[in-house]
Amino acid sequence: MSSFAPTSSNGQVSTKESYKKFDKENAEFFKGVVNIPFKPDAGPTESLVYKHYNAKEVVLGKNMEEWLRFSVCFWHTFRGTGADPFGFPTLDRPWDDGSNSLDNAKRRLRAAFEFFTKLGVKYWAFHDRDIAPEGKDLAESNKNLDEIVELAAELQKQTGVKLLWATCNLFSHPRYMNGASTNPDAHVFAYAAAQVKKGLDVALKLGAENYVFWGGREGFHSLLNTNVRSELDHMATFFRLAIAYKKKIGFKGVFLIEPKPKEPSKHQYDYDAMTVIGFLRTYGLANEIKLNIEPNHTTLAGHAYEHDIVMASAFNMLGSVDANTGSPDLGWDTDQFPMDIKNATLLMQVILKQGGLQPGGLNFDCKVRRESTELKDMFIAHIGAMDTFARGLKLAARIQEDNILSQAVEERYSSYKSGIGAQIEAGTTSLEELEEFILSNGEPARISGQQEHYESILNYYI
């Protein structure tokens, strides 16, 4: 959330006069870009068309729009500046004057809904501080948020775009430098709780289908000054308070936790899917909260791209996906648009198997590269990612319909369907009985895992 003013193509800081044209109610922010069409015969250089994503095309009984439930994140797409730890902003958004004013926030929001409409997505997602400026105190911050939420509600009604999920930014402000719900200062815990209360009120008003908790600073940098059990106990208390308020106000959305192993903390308590599932089960919260998986975070944890998606789904805890990717060779969270067909196919296999993501979706928690400075790059990035997942969906559907991979996996575990294996599966055997089985049947055979065979099958489809 930079205070830098955008610059024009000649490097000069734009003047306030240049933004006045965007204050008109009928202002067009993306001139020259029409609603993105589906054009399957488009050539390789035609970037402002869908070549694979056809919203109404039916795949395994549902249309693509239902399977994929695409969402645009507000924070990267409309608050991103192209700045990174090594360089100043590079992205000039002609409607954005770089200020934290309510007028500027309203322009951004109107630009966003034009973008959603032209792109043809049905959902968006935001943090509270993305859409409205923080005030001098909580009361002023809430007042600012109320004013912007009124406009958001009006724009949602006009366009039919819905809120996939809302969340609160409990990590950027200096008050949260030592965490929010895990902060050693109870005053900070209370402030975070008050902010979430307002966030849930907003989520209810805008009809959010989910509410996400990302513990950006819920972790530690040193164990020398940290009581980990105390911090985890407090975090569980925080979730219980949020659940109680959710029920009190009648918010029906799903609560989601988004795992991440590191950044900005050295170690974060929501390290990966299994860590979060273990936390939720330990504190009796597993029936109240599911997971929002971001594959870029999964690879930061040292896992394969699809790992946390598979693990969360296996325990019926996969609620939504922040669809992005990273560059493992760089080693930090780069939030790139997902353009890898194989990764998309592996992810969509899981989603098809569990019957979809509803009420979750595929939220593009992605930012254009700081070198991609044209407004049309915003569209091209999303279109490319949406086409990637459309192809992944169709390939995953073929794999499921052919049933070759799933049959092979089932056969690999077939020894658990009868005899001693069925007793193990049912939990009706004992160590003594298993010892007797080995004494009678001897050494087990070596059965090939055939990894290369499975990889070859997948490559046949890709």
Short mmCIF file of C-alpha atoms in Angstrom, two decimals:
data_model
loop_
_atom_site.label_atom_id
_atom_site.label_comp_id
_atom_site.label_asym_id
_atom_site.label_seq_id
_atom_site.Cartn_x
_atom_site.Cartn_y
_atom_site.Cartn_z
CA MET A 1 0.00 0.00 0.00
CA SER A 2 2.36 2.62 -1.31
CA SER A 3 2.22 6.36 -0.84
CA PHE A 4 4.02 6.90 -4.15
CA ALA A 5 2.07 8.79 -6.79
CA PRO A 6 1.76 7.09 -10.18
CA THR A 7 3.92 8.43 -12.98
CA SER A 8 3.13 8.98 -16.61
CA SER A 9 5.00 7.32 -19.46
CA ASN A 10 7.48 10.19 -19.59
CA GLY A 11 8.36 9.71 -15.92
CA GLN A 12 6.59 12.84 -14.69
CA VAL A 13 4.29 12.61 -11.66
CA SER A 14 0.70 12.92 -12.83
CA THR A 15 -1.31 15.91 -11.64
CA LYS A 16 -4.61 15.79 -9.82
CA GLU A 17 -6.32 17.28 -12.87
CA SER A 18 -5.75 14.06 -14.81
CA TYR A 19 -7.97 12.10 -12.43
CA LYS A 20 -11.05 14.32 -12.71
CA LYS A 21 -12.35 12.50 -15.78
CA PHE A 22 -12.60 9.32 -13.72
CA ASP A 23 -14.81 10.97 -11.11
CA LYS A 24 -17.74 11.03 -13.53
CA GLU A 25 -20.36 8.37 -12.84
CA ASN A 26 -20.17 7.01 -16.40
CA ALA A 27 -16.35 7.16 -16.68
CA GLU A 28 -14.70 4.29 -18.56
CA PHE A 29 -11.45 3.14 -17.00
CA PHE A 30 -10.35 0.57 -19.57
CA LYS A 31 -11.04 2.21 -22.91
CA GLY A 32 -10.44 0.00 -25.89
CA VAL A 33 -11.08 -3.21 -23.94
CA VAL A 34 -14.45 -4.85 -24.59
CA ASN A 35 -16.00 -7.76 -22.72
CA ILE A 36 -13.53 -10.60 -23.28
CA PRO A 37 -14.96 -13.03 -25.87
CA PHE A 38 -14.50 -16.78 -26.23
CA LYS A 39 -12.62 -17.39 -29.47
CA PRO A 40 -11.29 -20.97 -29.64
CA ASP A 41 -9.71 -20.48 -33.07
CA ALA A 42 -7.69 -17.44 -31.99
CA GLY A 43 -4.03 -17.29 -32.95
CA PRO A 44 -1.08 -17.32 -30.55
CA THR A 45 -0.73 -13.52 -30.42
CA GLU A 46 -4.41 -12.83 -29.69
CA SER A 47 -4.22 -12.25 -25.94
CA LEU A 48 -7.50 -10.47 -25.17
CA VAL A 49 -9.70 -13.49 -25.91
CA TYR A 50 -10.45 -16.77 -24.19
CA LYS A 51 -9.20 -19.72 -26.20
CA HIS A 52 -10.26 -22.39 -23.70
CA TYR A 53 -12.44 -20.83 -20.99
CA ASN A 54 -16.07 -20.99 -22.09
CA ALA A 55 -18.16 -20.14 -19.02
CA LYS A 56 -21.23 -22.10 -20.12
CA GLU A 57 -19.47 -25.17 -21.52
CA VAL A 58 -20.61 -28.25 -19.60
CA VAL A 59 -17.95 -30.53 -18.11
CA LEU A 60 -19.07 -33.58 -16.11
CA GLY A 61 -22.53 -32.17 -15.50
CA LYS A 62 -21.57 -28.61 -14.51
CA ASN A 63 -20.51 -25.65 -16.58
CA MET A 64 -17.00 -24.26 -16.34
CA GLU A 65 -18.19 -21.22 -14.44
CA GLU A 66 -19.54 -23.48 -11.69
CA TRP A 67 -16.46 -25.70 -11.46
CA LEU A 68 -13.93 -22.88 -11.51
CA ARG A 69 -15.67 -20.00 -9.66
CA PHE A 70 -12.96 -17.49 -10.59
CA SER A 71 -12.35 -14.49 -8.35
CA VAL A 72 -10.12 -11.41 -8.70
CA CYS A 73 -8.21 -10.23 -5.64
CA PHE A 74 -8.43 -6.51 -5.03
CA TRP A 75 -5.14 -6.08 -3.15
CA HIS A 76 -2.72 -7.08 -5.90
CA THR A 77 -4.77 -6.07 -8.93
CA PHE A 78 -5.92 -2.66 -7.72
CA ARG A 79 -3.51 -1.77 -4.92
CA GLY A 80 -0.34 -3.22 -6.39
CA THR A 81 2.21 -0.66 -7.56
CA GLY A 82 4.95 -2.89 -8.95
CA ALA A 83 7.21 -1.92 -6.06
CA ASP A 84 9.43 -4.59 -4.56
CA PRO A 85 12.12 -4.58 -1.83
CA PHE A 86 14.64 -3.47 -4.43
CA GLY A 87 12.73 -0.91 -6.49
CA PHE A 88 10.14 1.86 -6.54
CA PRO A 89 6.66 1.52 -8.14
CA THR A 90 6.48 0.96 -11.87
CA LEU A 91 2.72 0.69 -12.49
CA ASP A 92 0.77 3.76 -13.56
CA ARG A 93 -2.96 3.39 -12.96
CA PRO A 94 -4.38 6.58 -14.49
CA TRP A 95 -7.35 6.75 -12.09
CA ASP A 96 -5.19 6.41 -8.95
CA ASP A 97 -3.72 9.61 -7.49
CA GLY A 98 -1.63 7.69 -4.94
CA SER A 99 -3.49 9.15 -1.97
CA ASN A 100 -5.37 7.42 0.84
CA SER A 101 -8.43 9.56 0.27
CA LEU A 102 -11.97 8.20 0.10
CA ASP A 103 -12.35 9.72 -3.37
CA ASN A 104 -9.38 7.72 -4.60
CA ALA A 105 -10.70 4.57 -2.92
CA LYS A 106 -14.02 5.02 -4.75
CA ARG A 107 -12.28 5.44 -8.10
CA ARG A 108 -10.32 2.25 -7.53
CA LEU A 109 -13.50 0.39 -6.68
CA ARG A 110 -15.37 1.58 -9.75
CA ALA A 111 -12.36 0.66 -11.90
CA ALA A 112 -12.32 -2.78 -10.31
CA PHE A 113 -15.95 -3.53 -11.09
CA GLU A 114 -15.50 -2.45 -14.69
CA PHE A 115 -12.55 -4.84 -14.81
CA PHE A 116 -14.54 -7.73 -13.28
CA THR A 117 -17.37 -7.15 -15.74
CA LYS A 118 -15.18 -6.97 -18.85
CA LEU A 119 -13.20 -10.00 -17.71
CA GLY A 120 -16.42 -11.91 -17.09
CA VAL A 121 -15.68 -13.15 -13.55
CA LYS A 122 -18.45 -13.51 -11.00
CA TYR A 123 -16.47 -13.01 -7.78
CA TRP A 124 -13.96 -10.74 -6.07
CA ALA A 125 -12.10 -10.75 -2.73
CA PHE A 126 -10.54 -8.06 -0.52
CA HIS A 127 -8.95 -7.09 2.80
CA ASP A 128 -10.68 -4.32 4.76
CA ARG A 129 -7.72 -1.95 4.42
CA ASP A 130 -7.43 -2.59 0.67
CA ILE A 131 -10.70 -0.92 -0.11
CA ALA A 132 -10.89 1.81 2.55
CA PRO A 133 -8.21 3.97 4.17
CA GLU A 134 -7.33 3.48 7.81
CA GLY A 135 -8.29 6.44 9.98
CA LYS A 136 -6.73 8.02 13.04
CA ASP A 137 -8.56 5.52 15.25
CA LEU A 138 -10.86 2.52 14.93
CA ALA A 139 -14.01 4.63 14.84
CA GLU A 140 -12.75 6.65 11.86
CA SER A 141 -11.48 3.50 10.12
CA ASN A 142 -14.91 1.90 10.53
CA LYS A 143 -16.62 5.02 9.23
CA ASN A 144 -14.37 5.04 6.14
CA LEU A 145 -15.06 1.36 5.58
CA ASP A 146 -18.82 1.88 5.87
CA GLU A 147 -18.75 4.55 3.18
CA ILE A 148 -16.82 2.37 0.73
CA VAL A 149 -18.93 -0.71 1.53
CA GLU A 150 -22.04 1.23 0.55
CA LEU A 151 -20.52 1.80 -2.89
CA ALA A 152 -19.36 -1.84 -3.10
CA ALA A 153 -22.89 -3.04 -2.33
CA GLU A 154 -24.28 -0.78 -5.06
CA LEU A 155 -21.69 -1.98 -7.60
CA GLN A 156 -22.31 -5.62 -6.73
CA LYS A 157 -26.02 -5.10 -7.31
CA GLN A 158 -25.43 -3.34 -10.63
CA THR A 159 -23.01 -5.92 -12.02
CA GLY A 160 -24.07 -9.18 -10.37
CA VAL A 161 -20.48 -9.73 -9.16
CA LYS A 162 -20.43 -11.38 -5.72
CA LEU A 163 -17.97 -11.42 -2.86
CA LEU A 164 -16.16 -14.76 -2.70
CA TRP A 165 -14.53 -13.82 0.57
CA ALA A 166 -13.54 -10.94 2.80
CA THR A 167 -10.71 -10.72 5.30
CA CYS A 168 -9.01 -8.24 7.63
CA ASN A 169 -5.47 -6.98 7.27
CA LEU A 170 -3.99 -7.85 10.67
CA PHE A 171 -0.36 -7.63 9.61
CA SER A 172 0.54 -4.32 7.87
CA HIS A 173 0.02 -1.76 10.63
CA PRO A 174 2.92 -1.29 13.09
CA ARG A 175 0.61 -2.31 15.96
CA TYR A 176 0.76 -5.84 14.56
CA MET A 177 4.54 -6.06 14.34
CA ASN A 178 4.49 -8.85 16.96
CA GLY A 179 1.35 -10.48 15.66
CA ALA A 180 -2.37 -9.98 16.14
CA SER A 181 -4.12 -12.87 17.92
CA THR A 182 -0.73 -14.21 19.06
CA ASN A 183 0.61 -10.85 20.22
CA PRO A 184 2.13 -10.86 23.74
CA ASP A 185 0.20 -7.62 24.41
CA ALA A 186 -3.49 -8.22 25.19
CA HIS A 187 -4.27 -4.67 24.02
CA VAL A 188 -3.22 -5.61 20.49
CA PHE A 189 -5.26 -8.83 20.68
CA ALA A 190 -8.30 -6.73 21.59
CA TYR A 191 -7.71 -4.31 18.70
CA ALA A 192 -7.46 -7.20 16.22
CA ALA A 193 -10.67 -8.69 17.62
CA ALA A 194 -12.47 -5.37 17.19
CA GLN A 195 -11.23 -5.14 13.61
CA VAL A 196 -12.46 -8.66 12.84
CA LYS A 197 -15.85 -7.86 14.37
CA LYS A 198 -16.22 -5.04 11.86
CA GLY A 199 -14.88 -7.28 9.09
CA LEU A 200 -17.58 -9.84 9.79
CA ASP A 201 -20.24 -7.13 9.78
CA VAL A 202 -19.01 -6.07 6.35
CA ALA A 203 -18.86 -9.66 5.11
CA LEU A 204 -22.49 -10.14 6.15
CA LYS A 205 -23.62 -6.92 4.47
CA LEU A 206 -21.90 -7.76 1.18
CA GLY A 207 -23.02 -11.39 1.15
CA ALA A 208 -19.53 -12.89 1.38
CA GLU A 209 -19.58 -16.64 0.82
CA ASN A 210 -16.44 -17.16 2.92
CA TYR A 211 -14.25 -15.31 5.41
CA VAL A 212 -10.47 -15.89 5.40
CA PHE A 213 -7.92 -15.64 8.20
CA TRP A 214 -4.34 -15.25 7.02
CA GLY A 215 -1.99 -15.03 9.99
CA GLY A 216 0.55 -12.78 8.36
CA ARG A 217 2.46 -12.20 11.60
CA GLU A 218 1.08 -15.06 13.69
CA GLY A 219 4.46 -16.65 14.29
CA PHE A 220 7.85 -15.82 15.67
CA HIS A 221 11.35 -14.70 14.75
CA SER A 222 13.06 -16.03 17.88
CA LEU A 223 12.14 -18.68 20.44
CA LEU A 224 14.18 -16.81 23.05
CA ASN A 225 11.35 -14.33 23.63
CA THR A 226 8.37 -16.52 22.67
CA ASN A 227 5.93 -18.65 24.68
CA VAL A 228 4.60 -20.76 21.82
CA ARG A 229 1.91 -22.56 23.83
CA SER A 230 0.54 -19.28 25.16
CA GLU A 231 0.42 -17.79 21.66
CA LEU A 232 -1.32 -20.84 20.17
CA ASP A 233 -3.84 -20.88 23.03
CA HIS A 234 -4.60 -17.21 22.38
CA MET A 235 -4.99 -17.81 18.65
CA ALA A 236 -7.52 -20.57 19.37
CA THR A 237 -9.40 -18.21 21.69
CA PHE A 238 -9.44 -15.62 18.91
CA PHE A 239 -11.06 -18.09 16.52
CA ARG A 240 -13.63 -19.11 19.14
CA LEU A 241 -14.60 -15.47 19.63
CA ALA A 242 -14.95 -14.98 15.87
CA ILE A 243 -17.07 -18.14 15.55
CA ALA A 244 -19.33 -16.98 18.38
CA TYR A 245 -19.85 -13.58 16.73
CA LYS A 246 -20.42 -15.17 13.32
CA LYS A 247 -23.26 -17.22 14.78
CA LYS A 248 -24.64 -14.26 16.72
CA ILE A 249 -25.06 -12.08 13.61
CA GLY A 250 -26.19 -14.94 11.38
CA PHE A 251 -23.26 -14.89 8.95
CA LYS A 252 -23.49 -18.13 6.94
CA GLY A 253 -20.12 -17.92 5.16
CA VAL A 254 -17.40 -20.52 5.70
CA PHE A 255 -14.40 -19.62 7.87
CA LEU A 256 -11.08 -20.43 6.17
CA ILE A 257 -7.46 -20.40 7.36
CA GLU A 258 -4.72 -19.84 4.76
CA PRO A 259 -1.47 -21.70 5.54
CA LYS A 260 1.97 -20.24 4.94
CA PRO A 261 5.32 -21.45 6.32
CA LYS A 262 7.26 -18.18 6.49
CA GLU A 263 7.22 -14.52 5.43
CA PRO A 264 6.94 -12.15 7.08
CA SER A 265 7.67 -14.19 10.23
CA LYS A 266 10.62 -16.58 10.32
CA HIS A 267 8.17 -19.33 11.30
CA GLN A 268 4.40 -19.03 11.07
CA TYR A 269 2.02 -21.13 13.11
CA ASP A 270 -0.07 -22.00 10.04
CA TYR A 271 2.96 -23.65 8.37
CA ASP A 272 1.09 -25.97 5.97
CA ALA A 273 -2.21 -27.81 5.57
CA MET A 274 -1.46 -30.60 8.03
CA THR A 275 -0.16 -28.14 10.63
CA VAL A 276 -3.41 -26.18 10.43
CA ILE A 277 -5.53 -29.33 10.50
CA GLY A 278 -3.61 -30.49 13.58
CA PHE A 279 -4.15 -27.11 15.25
CA LEU A 280 -7.89 -27.14 14.50
CA ARG A 281 -8.30 -30.68 15.83
CA THR A 282 -6.23 -29.97 18.93
CA TYR A 283 -8.45 -27.03 19.86
CA GLY A 284 -11.78 -28.56 18.80
CA LEU A 285 -12.27 -26.18 15.86
CA ALA A 286 -12.19 -28.65 12.96
CA ASN A 287 -15.96 -28.55 12.47
CA GLU A 288 -16.01 -24.76 12.24
CA ILE A 289 -13.09 -23.87 9.96
CA LYS A 290 -11.70 -25.16 6.65
CA LEU A 291 -8.62 -24.21 4.62
CA ASN A 292 -7.90 -21.75 1.85
CA ILE A 293 -4.83 -23.17 0.10
CA GLU A 294 -2.35 -21.03 -1.81
CA PRO A 295 -0.02 -23.28 -3.86
CA ASN A 296 2.76 -20.68 -3.83
CA HIS A 297 2.78 -21.04 -0.04
CA THR A 298 2.77 -24.83 -0.40
CA THR A 299 5.96 -24.78 -2.45
CA LEU A 300 7.56 -22.39 0.06
CA ALA A 301 6.97 -25.13 2.65
CA GLY A 302 9.02 -27.49 0.49
CA HIS A 303 6.07 -29.47 -0.85
CA ALA A 304 4.91 -30.22 -4.39
CA TYR A 305 2.52 -27.68 -5.95
CA GLU A 306 -0.60 -29.80 -5.34
CA HIS A 307 0.44 -31.22 -1.95
CA ASP A 308 -1.65 -29.06 0.41
CA ILE A 309 -4.65 -29.22 -1.95
CA VAL A 310 -4.51 -33.04 -1.77
CA MET A 311 -3.96 -33.16 1.99
CA ALA A 312 -6.74 -30.69 2.81
CA SER A 313 -9.21 -32.45 0.52
CA ALA A 314 -8.30 -35.88 1.94
CA PHE A 315 -9.54 -34.70 5.34
CA ASN A 316 -12.58 -32.86 3.91
CA MET A 317 -10.99 -29.53 4.84
CA LEU A 318 -10.42 -27.95 1.41
CA GLY A 319 -12.65 -24.89 1.28
CA SER A 320 -11.09 -22.61 -1.34
CA VAL A 321 -7.92 -21.98 -3.36
CA ASP A 322 -5.81 -18.88 -3.89
CA ALA A 323 -4.79 -19.86 -7.40
CA ASN A 324 -1.26 -18.69 -8.04
CA THR A 325 2.27 -19.98 -8.41
CA GLY A 326 5.81 -18.95 -7.58
CA SER A 327 9.41 -19.35 -8.65
CA PRO A 328 10.95 -21.96 -6.32
CA ASP A 329 14.40 -20.98 -7.56
CA LEU A 330 13.90 -17.53 -6.01
CA GLY A 331 12.77 -18.84 -2.63
CA TRP A 332 10.17 -16.22 -1.70
CA ASP A 333 6.48 -15.58 -2.28
CA THR A 334 6.25 -14.12 -5.80
CA ASP A 335 2.44 -14.44 -6.34
CA GLN A 336 2.66 -15.14 -10.06
CA PHE A 337 -0.26 -15.99 -12.30
CA PRO A 338 -0.61 -19.77 -12.74
CA MET A 339 0.21 -20.71 -16.34
CA ASP A 340 1.34 -24.33 -15.92
CA ILE A 341 -1.12 -26.80 -17.51
CA LYS A 342 0.17 -29.80 -15.54
CA ASN A 343 -0.18 -28.05 -12.19
CA ALA A 344 -3.68 -26.89 -13.08
CA THR A 345 -4.65 -30.43 -14.10
CA LEU A 346 -3.37 -31.92 -10.85
CA LEU A 347 -5.28 -29.32 -8.86
CA MET A 348 -8.50 -29.78 -10.84
CA GLN A 349 -8.31 -33.55 -10.35
CA VAL A 350 -8.74 -32.98 -6.63
CA ILE A 351 -11.56 -30.47 -7.09
CA LEU A 352 -13.45 -32.80 -9.43
CA LYS A 353 -13.01 -35.72 -7.04
CA GLN A 354 -14.53 -33.78 -4.15
CA GLY A 355 -17.39 -32.50 -6.30
CA GLY A 356 -16.32 -28.84 -6.55
CA LEU A 357 -15.23 -25.99 -4.30
CA GLN A 358 -18.57 -24.36 -3.53
CA PRO A 359 -18.86 -22.04 -1.69
CA GLY A 360 -15.14 -21.52 -2.26
CA GLY A 361 -13.48 -20.80 -5.58
CA LEU A 362 -10.27 -20.08 -7.44
CA ASN A 363 -9.14 -16.64 -6.33
CA PHE A 364 -6.28 -15.12 -8.32
CA ASP A 365 -4.04 -13.96 -5.47
CA CYS A 366 -1.57 -12.83 -8.12
CA LYS A 367 0.18 -9.70 -9.28
CA VAL A 368 1.43 -8.78 -12.71
CA ARG A 369 5.19 -8.53 -12.91
CA ARG A 370 6.57 -5.08 -12.19
CA GLU A 371 7.78 -5.01 -15.80
CA SER A 372 4.21 -5.57 -17.15
CA THR A 373 3.21 -1.93 -17.12
CA GLU A 374 0.35 -1.64 -19.63
CA LEU A 375 -3.28 -1.70 -18.48
CA LYS A 376 -4.05 -4.54 -20.89
CA ASP A 377 -1.47 -6.66 -19.05
CA MET A 378 -3.94 -6.82 -16.16
CA PHE A 379 -6.43 -8.54 -18.46
CA ILE A 380 -3.91 -10.71 -20.28
CA ALA A 381 -2.59 -12.13 -17.01
CA HIS A 382 -6.05 -13.14 -15.77
CA ILE A 383 -7.15 -14.46 -19.17
CA GLY A 384 -4.04 -16.63 -19.45
CA ALA A 385 -4.59 -18.08 -15.98
CA MET A 386 -8.29 -18.69 -16.61
CA ASP A 387 -7.50 -20.47 -19.88
CA THR A 388 -4.90 -22.54 -18.02
CA PHE A 389 -7.45 -23.74 -15.49
CA ALA A 390 -10.05 -24.33 -18.20
CA ARG A 391 -7.59 -26.65 -19.93
CA GLY A 392 -6.74 -28.25 -16.59
CA LEU A 393 -10.43 -28.84 -15.93
CA LYS A 394 -10.99 -30.53 -19.29
CA LEU A 395 -7.89 -32.69 -18.94
CA ALA A 396 -8.82 -33.68 -15.39
CA ALA A 397 -12.31 -34.59 -16.60
CA ARG A 398 -10.82 -36.88 -19.29
CA ILE A 399 -8.59 -38.53 -16.70
CA GLN A 400 -11.57 -39.07 -14.41
CA GLU A 401 -13.81 -40.41 -17.18
CA ASP A 402 -11.16 -42.85 -18.43
CA ASN A 403 -10.60 -43.99 -14.84
CA ILE A 404 -7.18 -45.48 -15.67
CA LEU A 405 -5.19 -43.70 -12.96
CA SER A 406 -7.79 -44.16 -10.22
CA GLN A 407 -8.19 -47.86 -11.05
CA ALA A 408 -4.43 -48.32 -10.90
CA VAL A 409 -4.29 -46.65 -7.48
CA GLU A 410 -7.22 -48.76 -6.24
CA GLU A 411 -5.47 -51.92 -7.41
CA ARG A 412 -2.31 -50.88 -5.59
CA TYR A 413 -4.22 -50.93 -2.28
CA SER A 414 -6.34 -53.99 -3.09
CA SER A 415 -4.68 -56.13 -0.39
CA TYR A 416 -6.74 -54.20 2.17
CA LYS A 417 -10.03 -55.39 0.65
CA SER A 418 -9.93 -58.95 2.00
CA GLY A 419 -8.25 -61.26 4.50
CA ILE A 420 -5.80 -59.76 6.97
CA GLY A 421 -5.83 -56.45 5.06
CA ALA A 422 -9.57 -56.03 5.60
CA GLN A 423 -9.05 -56.70 9.32
CA ILE A 424 -6.34 -54.01 9.45
CA GLU A 425 -8.64 -51.59 7.62
CA ALA A 426 -11.47 -52.29 10.07
CA GLY A 427 -9.20 -52.11 13.12
CA THR A 428 -10.24 -55.60 14.26
CA THR A 429 -6.84 -57.28 14.42
CA SER A 430 -4.00 -57.29 16.98
CA LEU A 431 -0.21 -57.40 17.06
CA GLU A 432 -0.41 -61.04 18.13
CA GLU A 433 -2.62 -61.94 15.17
CA LEU A 434 -0.38 -60.04 12.76
CA GLU A 435 2.66 -61.86 14.13
CA GLU A 436 0.92 -65.20 13.57
CA PHE A 437 0.06 -64.12 9.99
CA ILE A 438 3.75 -63.42 9.24
CA LEU A 439 4.91 -66.66 10.85
CA SER A 440 2.45 -68.53 8.62
CA ASN A 441 2.91 -66.52 5.40
CA GLY A 442 6.55 -65.44 5.55
CA GLU A 443 8.26 -62.51 3.80
CA PRO A 444 6.02 -60.23 1.70
CA ALA A 445 6.66 -59.92 -2.03
CA ARG A 446 8.26 -56.82 -3.44
CA ILE A 447 5.60 -55.02 -5.45
CA SER A 448 6.73 -52.23 -7.78
CA GLY A 449 5.38 -48.76 -7.12
CA GLN A 450 5.63 -48.08 -10.88
CA GLN A 451 6.07 -44.33 -10.40
CA GLU A 452 7.34 -43.86 -13.95
CA HIS A 453 4.31 -45.72 -15.29
CA TYR A 454 1.95 -43.34 -13.49
CA GLU A 455 3.92 -40.33 -14.71
CA SER A 456 3.70 -41.65 -18.28
CA ILE A 457 -0.07 -42.03 -17.96
CA LEU A 458 -0.40 -38.43 -16.78
CA ASN A 459 1.80 -37.19 -19.62
CA TYR A 460 -0.44 -39.00 -22.11
CA TYR A 461 -3.26 -36.65 -21.14
CA ILE A 462 -1.19 -33.49 -20.78
#
